[in-house]
Coordinates of C-alpha atoms and ligand atoms in Angstrom, one line a residue:
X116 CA -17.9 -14.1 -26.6
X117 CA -16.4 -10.9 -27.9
X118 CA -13.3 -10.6 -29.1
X119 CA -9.9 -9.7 -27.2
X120 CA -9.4 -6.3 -28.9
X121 CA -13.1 -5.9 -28.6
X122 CA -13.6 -6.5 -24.9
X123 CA -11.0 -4.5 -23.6
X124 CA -11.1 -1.3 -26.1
X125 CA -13.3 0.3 -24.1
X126 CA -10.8 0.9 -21.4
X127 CA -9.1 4.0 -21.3
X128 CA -5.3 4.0 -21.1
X129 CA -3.6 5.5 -18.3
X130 CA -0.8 8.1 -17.9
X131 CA 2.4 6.6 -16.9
X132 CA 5.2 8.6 -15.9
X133 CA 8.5 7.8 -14.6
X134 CA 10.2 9.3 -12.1
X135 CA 12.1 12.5 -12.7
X136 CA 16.1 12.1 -12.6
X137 CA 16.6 15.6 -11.6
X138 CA 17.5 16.4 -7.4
X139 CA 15.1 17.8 -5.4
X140 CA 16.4 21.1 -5.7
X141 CA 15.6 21.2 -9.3
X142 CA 11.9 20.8 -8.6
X143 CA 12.0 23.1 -6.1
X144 CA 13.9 26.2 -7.9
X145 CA 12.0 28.8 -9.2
X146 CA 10.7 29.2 -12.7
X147 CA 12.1 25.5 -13.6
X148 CA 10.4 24.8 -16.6
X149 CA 7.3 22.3 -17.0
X150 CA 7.9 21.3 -13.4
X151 CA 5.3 22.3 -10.6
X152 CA 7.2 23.7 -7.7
X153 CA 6.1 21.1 -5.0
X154 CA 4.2 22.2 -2.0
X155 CA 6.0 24.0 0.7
X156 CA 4.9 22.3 3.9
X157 CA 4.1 18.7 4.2
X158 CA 2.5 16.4 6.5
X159 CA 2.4 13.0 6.8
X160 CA -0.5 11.3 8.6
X161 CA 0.2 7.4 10.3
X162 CA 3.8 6.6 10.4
X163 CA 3.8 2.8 10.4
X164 CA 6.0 0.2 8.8
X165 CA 5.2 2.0 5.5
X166 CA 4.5 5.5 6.5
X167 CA 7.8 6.3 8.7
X168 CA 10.1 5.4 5.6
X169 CA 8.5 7.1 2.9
X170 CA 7.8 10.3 5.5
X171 CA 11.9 9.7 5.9
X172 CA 13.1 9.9 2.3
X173 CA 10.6 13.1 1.9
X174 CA 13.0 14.8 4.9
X175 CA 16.3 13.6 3.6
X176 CA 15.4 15.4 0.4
X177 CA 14.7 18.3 2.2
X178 CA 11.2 18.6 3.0
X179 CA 9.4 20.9 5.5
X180 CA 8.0 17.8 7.1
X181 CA 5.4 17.6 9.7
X182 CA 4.3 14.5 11.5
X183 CA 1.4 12.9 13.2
X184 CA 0.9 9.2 14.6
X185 CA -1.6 7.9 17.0
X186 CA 1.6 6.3 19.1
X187 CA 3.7 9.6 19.1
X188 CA 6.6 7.1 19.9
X189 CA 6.9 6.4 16.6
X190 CA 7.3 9.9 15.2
X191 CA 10.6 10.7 17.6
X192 CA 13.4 9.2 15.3
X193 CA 11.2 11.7 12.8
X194 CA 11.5 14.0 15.0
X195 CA 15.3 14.2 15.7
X196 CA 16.0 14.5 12.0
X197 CA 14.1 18.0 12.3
X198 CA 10.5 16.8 11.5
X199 CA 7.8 19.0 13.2
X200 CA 5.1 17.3 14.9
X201 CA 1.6 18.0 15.7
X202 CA -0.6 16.0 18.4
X203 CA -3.9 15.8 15.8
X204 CA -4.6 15.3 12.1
X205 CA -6.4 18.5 12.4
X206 CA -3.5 20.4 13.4
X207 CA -1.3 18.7 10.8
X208 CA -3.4 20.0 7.9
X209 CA -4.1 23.1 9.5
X210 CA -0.5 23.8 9.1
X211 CA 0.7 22.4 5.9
X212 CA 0.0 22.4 2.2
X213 CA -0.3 19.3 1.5
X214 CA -0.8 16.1 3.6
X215 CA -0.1 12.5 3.3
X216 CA -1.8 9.6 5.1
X217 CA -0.8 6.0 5.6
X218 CA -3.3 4.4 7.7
X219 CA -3.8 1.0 8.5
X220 CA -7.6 0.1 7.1
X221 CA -10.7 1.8 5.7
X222 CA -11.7 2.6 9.2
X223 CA -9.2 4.1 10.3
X224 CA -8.5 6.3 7.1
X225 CA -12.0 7.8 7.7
X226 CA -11.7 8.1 11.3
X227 CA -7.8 10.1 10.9
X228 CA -9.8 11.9 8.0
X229 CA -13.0 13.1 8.9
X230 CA -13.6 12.2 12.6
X231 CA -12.9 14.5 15.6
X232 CA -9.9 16.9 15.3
X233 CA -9.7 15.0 12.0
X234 CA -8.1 16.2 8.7
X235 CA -10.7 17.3 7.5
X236 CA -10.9 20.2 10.0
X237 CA -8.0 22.0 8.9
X238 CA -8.3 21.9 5.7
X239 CA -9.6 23.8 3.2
X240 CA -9.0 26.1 -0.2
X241 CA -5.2 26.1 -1.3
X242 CA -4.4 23.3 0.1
X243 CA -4.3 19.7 -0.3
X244 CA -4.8 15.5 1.1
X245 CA -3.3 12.6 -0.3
X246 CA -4.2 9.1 1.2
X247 CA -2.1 6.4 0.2
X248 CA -3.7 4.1 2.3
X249 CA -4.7 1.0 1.2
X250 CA -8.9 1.0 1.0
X251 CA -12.0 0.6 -1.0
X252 CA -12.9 2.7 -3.8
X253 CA -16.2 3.3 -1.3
X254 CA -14.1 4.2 1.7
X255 CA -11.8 6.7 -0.5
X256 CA -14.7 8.5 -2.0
X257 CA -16.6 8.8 1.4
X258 CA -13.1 10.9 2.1
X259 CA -12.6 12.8 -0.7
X260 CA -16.4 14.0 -0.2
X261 CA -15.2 15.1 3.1
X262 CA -12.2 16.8 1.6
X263 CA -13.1 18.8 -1.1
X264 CA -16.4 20.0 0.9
X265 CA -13.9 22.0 2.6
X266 CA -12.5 23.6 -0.7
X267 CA -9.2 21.4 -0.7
X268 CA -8.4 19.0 -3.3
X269 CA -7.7 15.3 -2.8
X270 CA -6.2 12.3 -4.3
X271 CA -6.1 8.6 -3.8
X272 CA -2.8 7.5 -4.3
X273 CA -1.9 3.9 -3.2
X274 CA 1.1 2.2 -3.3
X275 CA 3.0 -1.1 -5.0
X276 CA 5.9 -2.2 -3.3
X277 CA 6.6 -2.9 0.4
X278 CA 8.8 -1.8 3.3
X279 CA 12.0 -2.5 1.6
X280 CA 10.7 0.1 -2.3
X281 CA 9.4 2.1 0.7
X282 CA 13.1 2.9 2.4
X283 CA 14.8 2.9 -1.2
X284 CA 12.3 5.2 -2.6
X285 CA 10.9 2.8 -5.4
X286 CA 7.4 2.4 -4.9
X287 CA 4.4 2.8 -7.2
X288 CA 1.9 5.1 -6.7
X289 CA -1.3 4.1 -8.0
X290 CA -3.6 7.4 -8.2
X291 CA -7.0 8.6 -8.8
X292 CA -8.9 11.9 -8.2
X293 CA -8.0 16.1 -8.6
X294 CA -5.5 16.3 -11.8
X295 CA -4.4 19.5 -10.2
X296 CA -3.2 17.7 -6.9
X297 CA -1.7 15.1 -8.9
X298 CA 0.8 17.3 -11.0
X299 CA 0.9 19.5 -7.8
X300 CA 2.6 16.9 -5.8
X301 CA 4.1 15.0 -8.6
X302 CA 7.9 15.6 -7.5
X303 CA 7.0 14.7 -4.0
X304 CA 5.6 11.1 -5.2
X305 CA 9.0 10.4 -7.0
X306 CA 10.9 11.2 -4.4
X307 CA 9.0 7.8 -2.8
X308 CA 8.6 6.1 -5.9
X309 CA 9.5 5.0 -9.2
X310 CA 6.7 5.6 -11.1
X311 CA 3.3 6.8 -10.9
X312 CA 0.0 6.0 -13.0
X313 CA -2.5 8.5 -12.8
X314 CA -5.9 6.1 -12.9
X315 CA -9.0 9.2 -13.5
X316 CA -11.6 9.3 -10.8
X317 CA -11.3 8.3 -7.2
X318 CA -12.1 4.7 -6.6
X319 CA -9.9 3.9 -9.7
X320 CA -6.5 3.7 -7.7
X321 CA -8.0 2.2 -5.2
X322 CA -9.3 -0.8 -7.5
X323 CA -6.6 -1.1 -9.0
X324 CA -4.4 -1.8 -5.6
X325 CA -6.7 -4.4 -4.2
X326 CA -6.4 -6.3 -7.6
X327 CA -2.3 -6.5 -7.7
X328 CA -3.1 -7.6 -4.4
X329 CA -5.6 -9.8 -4.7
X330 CA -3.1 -11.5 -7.1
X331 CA -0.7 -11.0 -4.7
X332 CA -2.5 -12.7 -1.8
X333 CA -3.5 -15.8 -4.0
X334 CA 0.2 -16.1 -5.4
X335 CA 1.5 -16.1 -1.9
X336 CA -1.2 -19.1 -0.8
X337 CA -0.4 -21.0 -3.6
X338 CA 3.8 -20.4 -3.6
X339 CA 3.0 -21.9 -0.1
X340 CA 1.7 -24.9 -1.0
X341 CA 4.2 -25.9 -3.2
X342 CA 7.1 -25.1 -0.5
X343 CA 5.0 -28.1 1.8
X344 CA 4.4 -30.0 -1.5
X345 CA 8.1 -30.2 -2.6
X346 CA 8.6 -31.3 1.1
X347 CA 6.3 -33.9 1.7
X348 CA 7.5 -35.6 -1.6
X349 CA 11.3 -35.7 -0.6
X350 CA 12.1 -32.5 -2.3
X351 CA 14.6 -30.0 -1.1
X352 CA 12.3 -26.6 -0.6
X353 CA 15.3 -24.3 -1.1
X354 CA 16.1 -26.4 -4.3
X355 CA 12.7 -25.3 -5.7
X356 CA 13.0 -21.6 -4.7
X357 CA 16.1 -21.5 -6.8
X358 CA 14.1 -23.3 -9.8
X359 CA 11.2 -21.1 -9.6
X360 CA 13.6 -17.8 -9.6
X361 CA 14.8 -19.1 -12.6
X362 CA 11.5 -19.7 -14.8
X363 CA 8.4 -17.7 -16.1
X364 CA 6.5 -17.6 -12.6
X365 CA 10.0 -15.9 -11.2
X366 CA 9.0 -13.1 -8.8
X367 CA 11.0 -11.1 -6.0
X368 CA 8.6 -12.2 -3.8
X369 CA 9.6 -16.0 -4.1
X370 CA 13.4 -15.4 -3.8
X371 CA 13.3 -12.7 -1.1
X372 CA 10.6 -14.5 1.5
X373 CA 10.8 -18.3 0.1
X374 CA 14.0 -19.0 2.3
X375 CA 13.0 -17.5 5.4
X376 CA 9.6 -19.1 4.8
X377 CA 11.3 -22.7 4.9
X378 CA 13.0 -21.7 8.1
X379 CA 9.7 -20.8 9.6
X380 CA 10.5 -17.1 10.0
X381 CA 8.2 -14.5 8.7
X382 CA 9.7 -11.1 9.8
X383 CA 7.1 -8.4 8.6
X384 CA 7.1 -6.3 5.9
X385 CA 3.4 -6.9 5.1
X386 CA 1.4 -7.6 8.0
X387 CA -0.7 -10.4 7.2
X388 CA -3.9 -8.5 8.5
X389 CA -3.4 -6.0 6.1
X390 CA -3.1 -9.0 3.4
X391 CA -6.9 -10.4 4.5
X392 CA -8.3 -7.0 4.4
X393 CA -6.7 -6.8 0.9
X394 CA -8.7 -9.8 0.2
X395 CA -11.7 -9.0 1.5
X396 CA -12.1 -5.7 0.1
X397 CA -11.3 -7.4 -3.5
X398 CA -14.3 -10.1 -3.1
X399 CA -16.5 -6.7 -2.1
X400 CA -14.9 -4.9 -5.9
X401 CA -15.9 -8.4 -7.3
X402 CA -19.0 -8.7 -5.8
X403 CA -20.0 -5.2 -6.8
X404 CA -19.7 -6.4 -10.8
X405 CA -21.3 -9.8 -9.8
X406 CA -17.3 -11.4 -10.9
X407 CA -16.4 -14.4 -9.3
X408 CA -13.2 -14.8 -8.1
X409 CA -12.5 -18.4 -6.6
X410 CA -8.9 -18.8 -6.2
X411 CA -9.3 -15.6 -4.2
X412 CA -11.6 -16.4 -2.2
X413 CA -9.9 -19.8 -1.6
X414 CA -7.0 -17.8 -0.5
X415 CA -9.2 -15.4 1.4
X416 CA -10.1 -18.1 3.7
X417 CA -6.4 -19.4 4.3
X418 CA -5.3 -15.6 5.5
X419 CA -8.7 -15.9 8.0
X420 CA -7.2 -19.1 9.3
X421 CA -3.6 -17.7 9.7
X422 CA -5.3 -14.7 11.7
X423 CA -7.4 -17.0 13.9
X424 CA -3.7 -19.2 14.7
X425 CA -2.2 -15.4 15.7
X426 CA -0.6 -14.3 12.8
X427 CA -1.9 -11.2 12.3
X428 CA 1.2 -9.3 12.7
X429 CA 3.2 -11.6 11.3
X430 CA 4.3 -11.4 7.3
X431 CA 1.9 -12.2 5.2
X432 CA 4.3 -15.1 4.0
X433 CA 3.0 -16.8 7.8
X434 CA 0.1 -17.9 5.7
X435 CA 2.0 -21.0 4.9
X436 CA 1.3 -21.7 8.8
X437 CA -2.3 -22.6 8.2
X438 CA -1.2 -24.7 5.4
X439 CA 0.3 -26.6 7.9
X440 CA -2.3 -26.6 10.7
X441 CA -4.8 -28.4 7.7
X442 CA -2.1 -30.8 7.0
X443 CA -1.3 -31.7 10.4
X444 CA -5.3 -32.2 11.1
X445 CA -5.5 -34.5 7.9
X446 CA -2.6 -36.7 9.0
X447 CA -4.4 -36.9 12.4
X448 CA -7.7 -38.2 10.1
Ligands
NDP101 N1 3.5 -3.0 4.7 C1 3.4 -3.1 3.4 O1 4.1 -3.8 2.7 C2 2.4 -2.3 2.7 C3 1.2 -1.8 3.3 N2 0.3 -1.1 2.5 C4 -0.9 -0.5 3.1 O2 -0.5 0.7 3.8 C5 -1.2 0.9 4.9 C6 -0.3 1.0 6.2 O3 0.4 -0.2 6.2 P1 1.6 -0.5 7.2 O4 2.4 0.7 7.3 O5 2.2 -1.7 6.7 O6 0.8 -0.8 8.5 P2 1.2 -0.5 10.1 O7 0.2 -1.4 10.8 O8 2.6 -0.6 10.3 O9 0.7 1.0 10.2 C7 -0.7 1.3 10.4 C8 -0.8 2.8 10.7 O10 -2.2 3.0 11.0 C9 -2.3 3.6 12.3 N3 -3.5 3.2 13.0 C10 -4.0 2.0 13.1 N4 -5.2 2.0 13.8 C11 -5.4 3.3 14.1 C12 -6.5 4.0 14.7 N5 -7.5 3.4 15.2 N6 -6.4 5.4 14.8 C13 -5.3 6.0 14.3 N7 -4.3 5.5 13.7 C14 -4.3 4.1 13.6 C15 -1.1 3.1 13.0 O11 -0.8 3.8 14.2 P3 -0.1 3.2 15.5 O12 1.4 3.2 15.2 O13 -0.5 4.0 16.6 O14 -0.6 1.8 15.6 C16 0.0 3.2 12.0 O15 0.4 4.5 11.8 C17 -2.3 -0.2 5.0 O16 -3.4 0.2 4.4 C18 -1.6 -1.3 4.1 O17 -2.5 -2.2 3.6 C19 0.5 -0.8 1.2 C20 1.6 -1.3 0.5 C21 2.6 -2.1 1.2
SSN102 O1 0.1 -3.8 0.0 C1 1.2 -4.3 0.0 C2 2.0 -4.6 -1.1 C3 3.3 -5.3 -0.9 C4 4.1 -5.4 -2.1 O2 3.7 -4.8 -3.2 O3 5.1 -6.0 -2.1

């Protein structure tokens, strides 16, 4: 067994930068020194329960924004705050320098990216594509190889936090791939996060995003069990929310979604399918270096339960629904 500092030495550190303090129109001011003006035009691809906040926070700083989602619907409130919009990815890109995409799975990324009147079609030198979508390292560099054979640059960029860091502008961006894009759209990425960590080569962001959550997922299942736990034994729930804010395994997610949780509610912020696609894309990362993962995989099959009961759209947090469903089929033993 080698030793701790042995084991991990090997890893390269990555850059961590916080966000800038300085307005928008500091970046964007001529000649301001060791900042890179940010791109002119931008477009964001997919505006979803993620997508239409951050695309909003990039137009209230100011942003030439334009807009693309396959339910136009959801780009009107967009719209009337002066967003363009463009009825294909294709003609999104075409017209801007640099494009965003928030899409819901790996299929779909590749699909809005290199399919028919795709992204990919209107890019090419000058210009560049950031997908912040949440996929496999596989799925991001089958895009990126779609990209840059156009001339363009891309980057993988995923992102920590959920809707609420999304609306307040605090969200981590977890990137990977073209330096030059990176520093390029550097003052775009804080105005719709906190902090960035630029990872090296694509597939690197997107690891590291299906790890927090693949953590995530399992912490969830487990919190869960507990709530039913604390139940079934005479405890107050809510009295063990308030204990667990207040120790070592406190975590927002415990305070903000625990109460609502007791009351059976699970208004979505994370849809629980994109939770089990989290999953399952991790066990493929862990499979690919022969890791096991158990408690995972355990939770893995809890989040395939939930979808089966319906849940799909539902907050992740609903997971604690199939918790129940086993319960209720071992008291009927
Ligand atoms: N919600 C969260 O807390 C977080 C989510 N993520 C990740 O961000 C991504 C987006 O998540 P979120 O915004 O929550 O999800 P949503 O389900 O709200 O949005 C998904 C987006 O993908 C689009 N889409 C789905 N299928 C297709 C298709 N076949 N063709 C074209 N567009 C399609 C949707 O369009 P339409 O509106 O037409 O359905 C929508 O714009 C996911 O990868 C998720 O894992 C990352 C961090 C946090
Ligand atoms: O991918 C979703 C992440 C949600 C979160 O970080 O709270």
């Amino acid at each position: 067994m080698p030793s701790t500092t042995t084991f991990w030495s090997h890893i390269p550190r990555p850059m961590v930068m916080k966000r800038f303090s300085a307005p928008i129109s500091s970046y964007v001011s001529a000649g301001a020194q060791g900042i890179t003006d940010p791109p002119a035009r931008v477009g964001f691809l997919g505006i979803g329960i993620m997508g239409s906040p951050m695309a909003h926070n990039l137009l209230k700083a100011g942003i030439d924004l334009t807009v693309w989602n396959r339910t136009k619907s959801k780009c009107d409130p967009l719209i009337s705050l002066g967003a363009k919009y463009k009825p294909s990815p294709e003609e999104v890109t075409a017209s801007c320098d640099v494009t965003f995409a928030m899409l819901a799975d790996p299929q779909t990324a590749v699909h809005v990216a290199c399919g028919k009147h795709g992204a990919a079609n209107g890019m090419g030198p000058g210009k560049g594509y950031v997908d912040v979508s949440t996929v496999d390292g596989d799925t991001s560099k089958l895009i990126s190889g779609n990209i840059k054979s156009t001339g363009a640059l891309f980057l993988e960029a995923p992102v920590s936090g959920s809707k609420k860091p999304a609306e307040d502008g605090q969200l981590i961006f977890l990137t990977a791939g073209d330096r030059d894009l990176y520093e390029r759209v550097a003052p775009l990425l804080d105005i719709m996060g906190k902090s960035k960590f630029y990872l090296g080569d694509v597939g690197n962001g997107a690891a590291m995003k299906l790890i927090v959550n693949m953590i995530m997922g399992s912490m969830m299942a487990s919190f869960s069990e507990g709530l039913l736990l604390s139940e079934k034994v005479g405890l107050d729930p809510d009295v063990l929310v308030q204990v667990v804010s207040q120790g070592a395994i406190s975590a927002p997610m415990y305070s903000t979604k625990g109460p609502s949780m007791i009351q059976s509610l699970y208004p979505t912020a994370f849809p629980l399918k994109h939770q089990q696609k989290d999953l399952r894309l991790a066990l493929g990362l862990a499979e690919s270096v022969s890791q096991p993962i158990p408690i995972a995989a355990a939770a893995n099959e809890l989040y395939k339960v939930a979808k089966s009961q319906g849940l799909s759209d539902q907050d992740f947090s609903a997971v604690i629904e199939a918790l129940k469903s086993k319960i209720q089929h071992s008291e009927t033993k």
